C-alpha cells in the first residue's frame, strides 16, 4: 500500500481510501455481511482511511462501519465523518448529531470531522450558527480530532473557506472530466499551498469512467500496448498529482477492490508519462463531446417526492447518447427504472416541484433535464418495447 502524509499532523494515510457511500446492497438494503467482509479485507490490505456521513444509506452506513470496526479493526484506521448543514439549525442539533454518529460508529472519537458539502449558502449558514465554536468544543472534549470540510461550490467560495480557518484537510470532487469543475485543479493546488491535505471524491464519476464506456473511448484504451482497465487509467491520473493525499473509492465489488489496491501500489506522484497523459486527454475529449448530464450518481437529490429515480434516469440518458446500442439501453431503462411491479421511477413522474435542484452538488437543472430524458426514453418506442422486455425478464426469472 502507498501512504501519503497529512502535512499538519503527520498522519500516514493510505492513498486509497474506502468510501462508504455506495456499499453493496441486497433487496434495497446494505448487504451487511458482504459489506463488513469488504471493509475488513481492505483494512487487511493496508487501507487505513474510511469515509462515511450521517445521511449515507439512510444512516445505515455509519452503523455498518461501526460493526466492521469491531474486533480490533478500529485501532488500525482513521474514520472520517461529516456534519450535514441541511440537518442542523442550532448548536444543540449539531451536538445531537455528533453523539448519534459516535453511537452508530461504536467509537468515542472521530478522527476527521468534516463540514459536509459546502457551497456559498451552506457555508454562510454554518458560520452564522457559529459552527467553529461547536467544532472546537467537540475537539477539546475529545469527540473529534481533526477538522475539515467537503466542497461542492464555486472556486471563489472555496478560496474563502480555505482562508477562513486552520483546516487539517478538505475533500473535493476531482477526476479526468472535472479538472475545472467546482474547486478543480486550481482549488487542489491552492489548498495544498496552505498545507491542507486534499482528499478526492468521485474519482470515477459514480462509475461512469470505469464501465459501459462509449465505444470510441474504449477503443482508445484498447490500443496495442495499453493494457490497463479504464478504472486504472482514471485513478492513476489522479494519484499522479503530488498534491493529492487520498483518493476515495466507493468500492462495493470484491474484484474492483482488488484492482484499486493493485493500481494504488505504483501510482506514485509524477509517474505518468506525457504519452500516457495524452491518452487520458483523448478519452476526456470523447466524454466531453458525448455526455449530456453531468450527474455523478451521488443521490443527494433523492428521495423524489413523486418517486423519480433521478440518478438512474440520468445514467441511462447518458448511456443512451454515449453508447452504440440504444436498444439495449432502452431495455435496461424499462427493466430497472420503469419496472413491471406498478411502481415506476421513470422521468415522466417528475412534476417539476424543484425540491431536488437545491440539493444537487453539480448545480444541474434537474426538472429541465428530466424533460429531455422523458422525451428520449419515455416515448412511444419505449411503450412498444415494454411488453417484450417484460416477457424476457419473466423468462429469466423462471
CSV table of C-alpha atoms in Angstrom, one decimal:
chain,number,residue,atom,x,y,z
A,1,UNK,CA,0.0,0.0,0.0
A,2,UNK,CA,1.1,3.5,-0.8
A,3,UNK,CA,0.9,6.1,2.0
A,4,UNK,CA,0.8,9.8,1.9
A,5,UNK,CA,1.4,12.3,4.7
A,6,UNK,CA,-1.1,14.8,6.1
A,7,UNK,CA,1.0,18.0,6.4
A,8,UNK,CA,-0.5,19.4,9.6
A,9,UNK,CA,-0.5,16.3,11.8
A,10,UNK,CA,1.9,13.8,10.2
A,11,UNK,CA,-0.6,11.1,9.8
A,12,UNK,CA,0.4,8.4,7.2
A,13,UNK,CA,-2.8,7.7,5.3
A,14,UNK,CA,-3.3,5.1,2.6
A,15,UNK,CA,-3.5,6.8,-0.8
A,16,UNK,CA,-6.6,4.7,-1.4
A,17,UNK,CA,-9.5,5.5,1.0
A,18,UNK,CA,-12.6,3.4,1.4
A,19,UNK,CA,-15.8,5.4,0.7
A,20,UNK,CA,-18.9,4.1,2.4
A,21,UNK,CA,-21.5,5.9,0.4
A,22,UNK,CA,-22.1,3.1,-2.1
A,23,UNK,CA,-21.9,-0.1,0.0
A,24,UNK,CA,-23.2,-3.3,-1.6
A,25,UNK,CA,-26.9,-3.8,-1.3
A,26,UNK,CA,-29.4,-6.6,-1.5
A,27,UNK,CA,-33.2,-6.1,-1.7
A,28,UNK,CA,-32.7,-2.4,-1.3
A,29,UNK,CA,-30.7,-2.6,1.9
A,30,UNK,CA,-27.0,-2.8,2.7
A,31,UNK,CA,-25.8,-6.4,2.4
A,32,UNK,CA,-24.3,-6.3,5.9
A,33,UNK,CA,-22.2,-9.5,5.8
A,34,UNK,CA,-20.7,-8.7,2.4
A,35,UNK,CA,-20.0,-5.0,3.3
A,36,UNK,CA,-18.3,-5.9,6.5
A,37,UNK,CA,-16.1,-8.5,4.8
A,38,UNK,CA,-15.1,-5.9,2.1
A,39,UNK,CA,-14.2,-3.3,4.6
A,40,UNK,CA,-12.1,-5.6,6.7
A,41,UNK,CA,-10.4,-7.1,3.7
A,42,UNK,CA,-9.5,-3.6,2.6
A,43,UNK,CA,-8.1,-2.8,6.0
A,44,UNK,CA,-6.1,-6.0,6.0
A,45,UNK,CA,-4.6,-4.9,2.6
A,46,UNK,CA,-3.4,-1.6,4.1
A,47,UNK,CA,-6.3,0.8,3.7
A,48,UNK,CA,-6.5,2.9,6.9
A,49,UNK,CA,-8.9,5.8,6.0
A,50,UNK,CA,-12.6,5.2,5.9
A,51,UNK,CA,-15.1,7.8,4.9
A,52,UNK,CA,-18.8,8.0,5.7
A,53,UNK,CA,-21.6,10.6,6.5
A,54,UNK,CA,-24.7,10.8,8.6
A,55,UNK,CA,-27.1,10.5,5.6
A,56,UNK,CA,-25.4,7.7,3.7
A,57,UNK,CA,-27.6,4.8,3.1
A,58,UNK,CA,-30.2,6.5,5.3
A,59,UNK,CA,-27.9,6.3,8.3
A,60,UNK,CA,-27.0,2.7,7.9
A,61,UNK,CA,-23.6,3.3,6.5
A,62,UNK,CA,-22.3,4.6,9.9
A,63,UNK,CA,-23.8,1.6,11.6
A,64,UNK,CA,-22.3,-0.9,9.3
A,65,UNK,CA,-18.9,0.8,9.6
A,66,UNK,CA,-19.2,0.6,13.4
A,67,UNK,CA,-19.8,-3.1,13.2
A,68,UNK,CA,-17.0,-3.7,10.7
A,69,UNK,CA,-14.5,-1.9,13.0
A,70,UNK,CA,-15.1,-4.2,16.0
A,71,UNK,CA,-12.7,-6.9,16.9
A,72,UNK,CA,-9.6,-4.7,16.8
A,73,UNK,CA,-10.1,-3.1,13.4
A,74,UNK,CA,-10.9,0.4,14.8
A,75,UNK,CA,-7.4,0.8,16.1
A,76,UNK,CA,-6.0,0.3,12.6
A,77,UNK,CA,-7.8,3.1,10.9
A,78,UNK,CA,-8.9,6.7,10.8
A,79,UNK,CA,-12.6,7.5,10.4
A,80,UNK,CA,-13.9,10.5,8.5
A,81,UNK,CA,-17.5,11.6,9.1
A,82,UNK,CA,-19.5,14.7,8.3
A,83,UNK,CA,-21.8,17.3,9.7
A,84,UNK,CA,-24.5,18.0,7.1
A,85,UNK,CA,-25.6,21.7,7.1
A,86,UNK,CA,-29.2,20.9,6.0
A,87,UNK,CA,-29.8,18.8,9.1
A,88,UNK,CA,-28.9,21.5,11.7
A,89,UNK,CA,-30.3,24.8,12.7
A,90,UNK,CA,-28.8,25.2,16.2
A,91,UNK,CA,-25.7,24.3,18.2
A,92,UNK,CA,-27.8,21.8,20.1
A,93,UNK,CA,-28.7,19.9,16.9
A,94,UNK,CA,-25.0,19.8,15.9
A,95,UNK,CA,-24.2,18.2,19.3
A,96,UNK,CA,-27.1,15.7,19.0
A,97,UNK,CA,-26.0,14.6,15.5
A,98,UNK,CA,-22.4,14.1,16.6
A,99,UNK,CA,-23.5,12.0,19.6
A,100,UNK,CA,-25.6,9.9,17.3
A,101,UNK,CA,-22.7,9.4,14.9
A,102,UNK,CA,-20.4,8.3,17.7
A,103,UNK,CA,-23.0,5.7,18.9
A,104,UNK,CA,-23.5,4.4,15.3
A,105,UNK,CA,-19.8,4.1,14.8
A,106,UNK,CA,-19.3,2.5,18.2
A,107,UNK,CA,-16.3,4.7,18.9
A,108,UNK,CA,-15.5,7.5,21.4
A,109,UNK,CA,-14.0,9.8,18.7
A,110,UNK,CA,-14.0,10.6,15.0
A,111,UNK,CA,-10.5,11.2,13.6
A,112,UNK,CA,-11.5,13.6,10.7
A,113,UNK,CA,-14.7,15.5,11.1
A,114,UNK,CA,-15.9,17.5,8.0
A,115,UNK,CA,-18.4,20.2,7.3
A,116,UNK,CA,-20.4,18.4,4.6
A,117,UNK,CA,-21.0,19.5,1.0
A,118,UNK,CA,-20.2,23.2,1.5
A,119,UNK,CA,-21.2,25.9,-1.0
A,120,UNK,CA,-21.7,29.6,-0.6
A,121,UNK,CA,-25.2,29.2,1.0
A,122,UNK,CA,-24.4,26.3,3.4
A,123,UNK,CA,-21.1,28.0,4.4
A,124,UNK,CA,-22.9,31.2,5.4
A,125,UNK,CA,-25.5,29.2,7.4
A,126,UNK,CA,-22.9,27.3,9.4
A,127,UNK,CA,-20.8,30.5,10.1
A,128,UNK,CA,-23.9,32.2,11.3
A,129,UNK,CA,-24.6,29.3,13.6
A,130,UNK,CA,-21.0,29.7,15.0
A,131,UNK,CA,-20.0,26.2,13.9
A,132,UNK,CA,-16.4,26.7,14.8
A,133,UNK,CA,-17.3,27.1,18.5
A,134,UNK,CA,-19.1,23.7,18.2
A,135,UNK,CA,-16.2,22.1,16.4
A,136,UNK,CA,-13.5,23.3,18.8
A,137,UNK,CA,-15.6,22.4,21.8
A,138,UNK,CA,-16.0,18.9,20.4
A,139,UNK,CA,-12.3,18.7,19.7
A,140,UNK,CA,-11.5,19.8,23.3
A,141,UNK,CA,-13.8,17.2,24.6
A,142,UNK,CA,-12.0,14.5,22.6
A,143,UNK,CA,-15.0,13.7,20.4
A,144,UNK,CA,-13.3,14.7,17.2
A,145,UNK,CA,-9.6,15.1,16.4
A,146,UNK,CA,-9.1,16.9,13.0
A,147,UNK,CA,-11.4,19.4,11.4
A,148,UNK,CA,-12.0,19.7,7.6
A,149,UNK,CA,-14.7,20.2,5.0
A,150,UNK,CA,-16.1,18.7,1.8
A,151,UNK,CA,-16.9,21.0,-1.0
A,152,UNK,CA,-19.4,21.3,-3.9
A,153,UNK,CA,-19.4,25.1,-4.7
A,154,UNK,CA,-17.6,27.6,-6.9
A,155,UNK,CA,-13.9,28.4,-6.8
A,156,UNK,CA,-14.3,31.8,-5.2
A,157,UNK,CA,-16.2,30.3,-2.3
A,158,UNK,CA,-13.6,27.5,-2.0
A,159,UNK,CA,-10.8,30.1,-1.5
A,160,UNK,CA,-12.9,32.0,1.0
A,161,UNK,CA,-13.5,28.8,3.1
A,162,UNK,CA,-9.8,27.7,2.8
A,163,UNK,CA,-8.7,31.1,4.1
A,164,UNK,CA,-11.3,31.2,6.9
A,165,UNK,CA,-9.9,28.6,9.3
A,166,UNK,CA,-6.8,26.4,10.1
A,167,UNK,CA,-8.2,23.3,8.4
A,168,UNK,CA,-6.4,20.0,8.5
A,169,UNK,CA,-7.9,18.7,5.3
A,170,UNK,CA,-10.6,19.2,2.7
A,171,UNK,CA,-12.4,16.9,0.3
A,172,UNK,CA,-13.2,17.9,-3.3
A,173,UNK,CA,-14.6,16.3,-6.4
A,174,UNK,CA,-11.8,15.7,-9.0
A,175,UNK,CA,-11.4,13.3,-11.9
A,176,UNK,CA,-10.5,13.4,-15.6
A,177,UNK,CA,-13.7,15.1,-16.5
A,178,UNK,CA,-13.9,17.5,-13.6
A,179,UNK,CA,-10.4,19.2,-13.8
A,180,UNK,CA,-12.1,22.6,-13.9
A,181,UNK,CA,-15.4,21.9,-12.1
A,182,UNK,CA,-16.1,23.3,-8.6
A,183,UNK,CA,-12.7,23.6,-6.8
A,184,UNK,CA,-10.9,21.9,-9.7
A,185,UNK,CA,-7.2,21.8,-10.1
A,186,UNK,CA,-6.9,25.4,-9.0
A,187,UNK,CA,-8.5,24.6,-5.7
A,188,UNK,CA,-6.5,21.5,-5.3
A,189,UNK,CA,-3.2,23.4,-5.7
A,190,UNK,CA,-4.4,26.3,-3.5
A,191,UNK,CA,-5.4,24.1,-0.6
A,192,UNK,CA,-2.1,22.2,-0.9
A,193,UNK,CA,-0.2,25.5,-0.8
A,194,UNK,CA,-1.8,26.1,2.6
A,195,UNK,CA,-0.6,22.7,3.9
A,196,UNK,CA,-4.2,21.3,3.8
A,197,UNK,CA,-4.4,17.6,2.9
A,198,UNK,CA,-6.7,17.0,-0.1
A,199,UNK,CA,-9.0,14.0,-0.3
A,200,UNK,CA,-10.6,13.3,-3.7
A,201,UNK,CA,-14.2,12.1,-4.1
A,202,UNK,CA,-15.9,10.9,-7.2
A,203,UNK,CA,-12.7,9.8,-8.9
A,204,UNK,CA,-14.7,7.6,-11.3
A,205,UNK,CA,-17.7,9.9,-11.7
A,206,UNK,CA,-20.0,7.4,-10.0
A,207,UNK,CA,-18.6,4.6,-12.1
A,208,UNK,CA,-19.1,6.3,-15.4
A,209,UNK,CA,-15.3,6.3,-16.1
A,210,UNK,CA,-14.9,2.7,-15.3
A,211,UNK,CA,-17.7,0.8,-17.0
A,212,UNK,CA,-20.0,1.0,-20.0
A,213,UNK,CA,-17.6,3.4,-21.8
A,214,UNK,CA,-18.5,5.0,-25.1
A,215,UNK,CA,-17.2,2.8,-27.9
A,216,UNK,CA,-14.8,5.5,-29.0
A,217,UNK,CA,-13.3,5.9,-25.5
A,218,UNK,CA,-13.0,2.1,-25.1
A,219,UNK,CA,-11.2,1.9,-28.4
A,220,UNK,CA,-8.6,4.3,-27.2
A,221,UNK,CA,-7.9,2.2,-24.1
A,222,UNK,CA,-7.9,-1.0,-26.2
A,223,UNK,CA,-5.0,0.2,-28.4
A,224,UNK,CA,-2.0,-2.2,-28.6
A,225,UNK,CA,0.3,-1.6,-25.6
A,226,UNK,CA,-2.3,-0.1,-23.4
A,227,UNK,CA,-3.2,-2.9,-21.1
A,228,UNK,CA,-4.8,-1.1,-18.2
A,229,UNK,CA,-8.5,-1.0,-17.3
A,230,UNK,CA,-10.4,2.3,-17.6
A,231,UNK,CA,-10.6,2.5,-13.8
A,232,UNK,CA,-6.8,2.0,-13.6
A,233,UNK,CA,-6.3,4.9,-16.0
A,234,UNK,CA,-8.7,7.2,-14.2
A,235,UNK,CA,-7.3,6.5,-10.7
A,236,UNK,CA,-3.7,6.6,-11.8
A,237,UNK,CA,-4.3,10.1,-13.4
A,238,UNK,CA,-5.4,11.4,-10.0
A,239,UNK,CA,-2.7,9.8,-8.0
A,240,UNK,CA,-0.2,11.3,-10.4
A,241,UNK,CA,-0.9,14.7,-8.7
A,242,UNK,CA,1.6,15.3,-5.9
A,243,UNK,CA,-1.0,17.5,-4.1
A,244,UNK,CA,-3.5,14.6,-3.7
A,245,UNK,CA,-3.4,12.9,-0.3
A,246,UNK,CA,-6.2,10.3,-0.7
A,247,UNK,CA,-8.4,9.1,-3.4
A,248,UNK,CA,-11.8,7.9,-2.1
A,249,UNK,CA,-13.3,5.0,-3.9
A,250,UNK,CA,-16.9,3.8,-3.3
A,251,UNK,CA,-15.8,0.2,-3.6
A,252,UNK,CA,-18.7,-2.3,-3.4
A,253,UNK,CA,-17.4,-5.2,-5.5
A,254,UNK,CA,-14.6,-7.5,-4.5
A,255,UNK,CA,-12.9,-7.5,-7.9
A,256,UNK,CA,-12.9,-3.8,-8.1
A,257,UNK,CA,-11.4,-3.5,-4.6
A,258,UNK,CA,-8.5,-5.8,-5.6
A,259,UNK,CA,-8.0,-3.8,-8.8
A,260,UNK,CA,-7.9,-0.5,-7.0
A,261,UNK,CA,-5.5,-1.8,-4.4
A,262,UNK,CA,-3.2,-3.1,-7.2
A,263,UNK,CA,-3.3,0.3,-9.0
A,264,UNK,CA,-2.5,2.2,-5.8
A,265,UNK,CA,0.7,0.3,-5.3
A,266,UNK,CA,2.7,2.0,-8.0
A,267,UNK,CA,0.6,5.0,-9.0
A,268,UNK,CA,3.1,7.4,-7.5
A,269,UNK,CA,3.1,11.2,-8.0
A,270,UNK,CA,4.6,12.1,-11.3
A,271,UNK,CA,4.8,8.5,-12.5
A,272,UNK,CA,2.7,9.0,-15.7
A,273,UNK,CA,4.5,9.8,-18.9
A,274,UNK,CA,3.5,12.6,-21.3
A,275,UNK,CA,2.3,9.9,-23.7
A,276,UNK,CA,0.0,8.4,-21.0
A,277,UNK,CA,-1.4,11.9,-20.3
A,278,UNK,CA,-2.1,12.2,-24.0
A,279,UNK,CA,-4.2,9.0,-23.8
A,280,UNK,CA,-6.3,10.4,-21.0
A,281,UNK,CA,-6.7,13.7,-22.9
A,282,UNK,CA,-8.2,11.8,-25.8
A,283,UNK,CA,-10.6,9.9,-23.7
A,284,UNK,CA,-11.7,13.1,-21.9
A,285,UNK,CA,-12.4,14.7,-25.2
A,286,UNK,CA,-14.7,11.8,-26.2
A,287,UNK,CA,-16.7,12.1,-23.0
A,288,UNK,CA,-17.0,15.9,-23.2
A,289,UNK,CA,-18.4,15.6,-26.6
A,290,UNK,CA,-21.0,12.9,-25.8
A,291,UNK,CA,-22.1,13.4,-22.2
A,292,UNK,CA,-25.5,15.1,-21.7
A,293,UNK,CA,-25.9,15.5,-18.0
A,294,UNK,CA,-23.0,15.9,-15.5
A,295,UNK,CA,-24.6,13.7,-12.9
A,296,UNK,CA,-22.2,11.7,-10.6
A,297,UNK,CA,-24.9,9.5,-9.1
A,298,UNK,CA,-24.4,10.8,-5.6
A,299,UNK,CA,-28.2,10.7,-4.9
A,300,UNK,CA,-28.3,13.9,-2.8
A,301,UNK,CA,-31.4,14.8,-4.9
A,302,UNK,CA,-33.2,11.7,-3.5
A,303,UNK,CA,-35.8,10.8,-2.5
A,304,UNK,CA,-38.0,12.5,-5.1
A,305,UNK,CA,-41.5,13.3,-3.7
A,306,UNK,CA,-43.0,11.8,-6.9
A,307,UNK,CA,-40.9,8.7,-7.0
A,308,UNK,CA,-38.4,9.5,-9.8
A,309,UNK,CA,-35.1,7.7,-9.5
A,310,UNK,CA,-33.2,10.7,-10.7
A,311,UNK,CA,-29.6,9.3,-10.8
A,312,UNK,CA,-30.8,6.2,-12.7
A,313,UNK,CA,-32.7,8.3,-15.2
A,314,UNK,CA,-29.6,10.4,-15.9
A,315,UNK,CA,-27.4,7.3,-16.0
A,316,UNK,CA,-29.4,5.7,-18.7
A,317,UNK,CA,-29.9,9.0,-20.6
A,318,UNK,CA,-26.2,9.5,-20.8
A,319,UNK,CA,-25.7,5.9,-21.8
A,320,UNK,CA,-28.3,6.3,-24.5
A,321,UNK,CA,-26.3,9.0,-26.1
A,322,UNK,CA,-22.8,7.7,-25.3
A,323,UNK,CA,-23.0,4.0,-26.3
A,324,UNK,CA,-23.7,2.4,-29.6
A,325,UNK,CA,-26.5,0.2,-28.5
A,326,UNK,CA,-29.6,2.4,-27.8
A,327,UNK,CA,-32.0,-0.5,-28.0
A,328,UNK,CA,-30.2,-2.3,-25.2
A,329,UNK,CA,-30.0,0.9,-23.1
A,330,UNK,CA,-33.8,1.4,-23.6
A,331,UNK,CA,-34.3,-2.2,-22.5
A,332,UNK,CA,-32.4,-1.7,-19.3
A,333,UNK,CA,-34.2,1.6,-18.6
A,334,UNK,CA,-37.5,-0.2,-19.0
A,335,UNK,CA,-36.4,-3.1,-16.7
A,336,UNK,CA,-34.6,-1.1,-14.0
A,337,UNK,CA,-36.4,2.3,-14.0
A,338,UNK,CA,-39.9,1.8,-15.3
A,339,UNK,CA,-40.2,-1.7,-13.9
A,340,UNK,CA,-43.1,-4.1,-14.0
A,341,UNK,CA,-44.5,-4.0,-10.5
A,342,UNK,CA,-46.7,-0.9,-10.8
A,343,UNK,CA,-44.3,1.4,-9.0
A,344,UNK,CA,-42.2,3.1,-11.8
A,345,UNK,CA,-39.5,5.6,-11.1
A,346,UNK,CA,-39.1,7.0,-14.6
A,347,UNK,CA,-38.7,10.6,-15.7
A,348,UNK,CA,-42.3,11.0,-16.6
A,349,UNK,CA,-43.2,11.0,-12.9
A,350,UNK,CA,-41.5,14.4,-12.4
A,351,UNK,CA,-43.8,17.3,-11.6
A,352,UNK,CA,-41.1,20.0,-11.7
A,353,UNK,CA,-41.5,20.8,-7.9
A,354,UNK,CA,-37.9,21.9,-7.8
A,355,UNK,CA,-37.1,20.2,-4.4
A,356,UNK,CA,-34.1,18.4,-6.0
A,357,UNK,CA,-32.5,21.4,-7.5
A,358,UNK,CA,-31.1,23.0,-4.3
A,359,UNK,CA,-29.6,19.7,-3.2
A,360,UNK,CA,-27.6,18.9,-6.3
A,361,UNK,CA,-23.9,19.4,-5.8
A,362,UNK,CA,-23.4,19.7,-9.6
A,363,UNK,CA,-26.0,22.5,-9.9
A,364,UNK,CA,-28.0,20.5,-12.5
A,365,UNK,CA,-31.3,21.9,-13.5
A,366,UNK,CA,-32.9,18.5,-12.8
A,367,UNK,CA,-36.5,19.1,-13.8
A,368,UNK,CA,-35.4,20.5,-17.2
A,369,UNK,CA,-33.1,17.6,-17.8
A,370,UNK,CA,-35.7,15.1,-16.8
A,371,UNK,CA,-37.9,16.5,-19.6
A,372,UNK,CA,-35.2,15.6,-22.0
A,373,UNK,CA,-35.0,12.1,-20.5
A,374,UNK,CA,-38.7,11.7,-20.9
A,375,UNK,CA,-38.5,12.8,-24.5
A,376,UNK,CA,-35.9,10.2,-25.4
A,377,UNK,CA,-36.7,7.3,-23.1
A,378,UNK,CA,-40.4,7.5,-22.1
A,379,UNK,CA,-41.9,7.9,-25.6
A,380,UNK,CA,-43.8,5.6,-28.0
A,381,UNK,CA,-40.7,3.4,-28.7
A,382,UNK,CA,-40.4,2.6,-25.0
A,383,UNK,CA,-44.1,1.8,-24.7
A,384,UNK,CA,-44.0,-0.6,-27.6
A,385,UNK,CA,-40.8,-2.3,-26.3
A,386,UNK,CA,-42.0,-2.7,-22.7
A,387,UNK,CA,-44.1,-5.9,-23.3
A,388,UNK,CA,-41.1,-7.6,-25.0
A,389,UNK,CA,-38.7,-6.6,-22.2
A,390,UNK,CA,-41.3,-7.8,-19.6
A,391,UNK,CA,-41.5,-11.2,-21.4
A,392,UNK,CA,-37.7,-11.6,-21.5
A,393,UNK,CA,-37.3,-10.6,-17.8
A,394,UNK,CA,-40.1,-13.0,-16.8
A,395,UNK,CA,-38.4,-15.9,-18.6
A,396,UNK,CA,-35.1,-15.0,-17.0
A,397,UNK,CA,-36.6,-15.1,-13.5
A,398,UNK,CA,-38.1,-18.6,-14.2
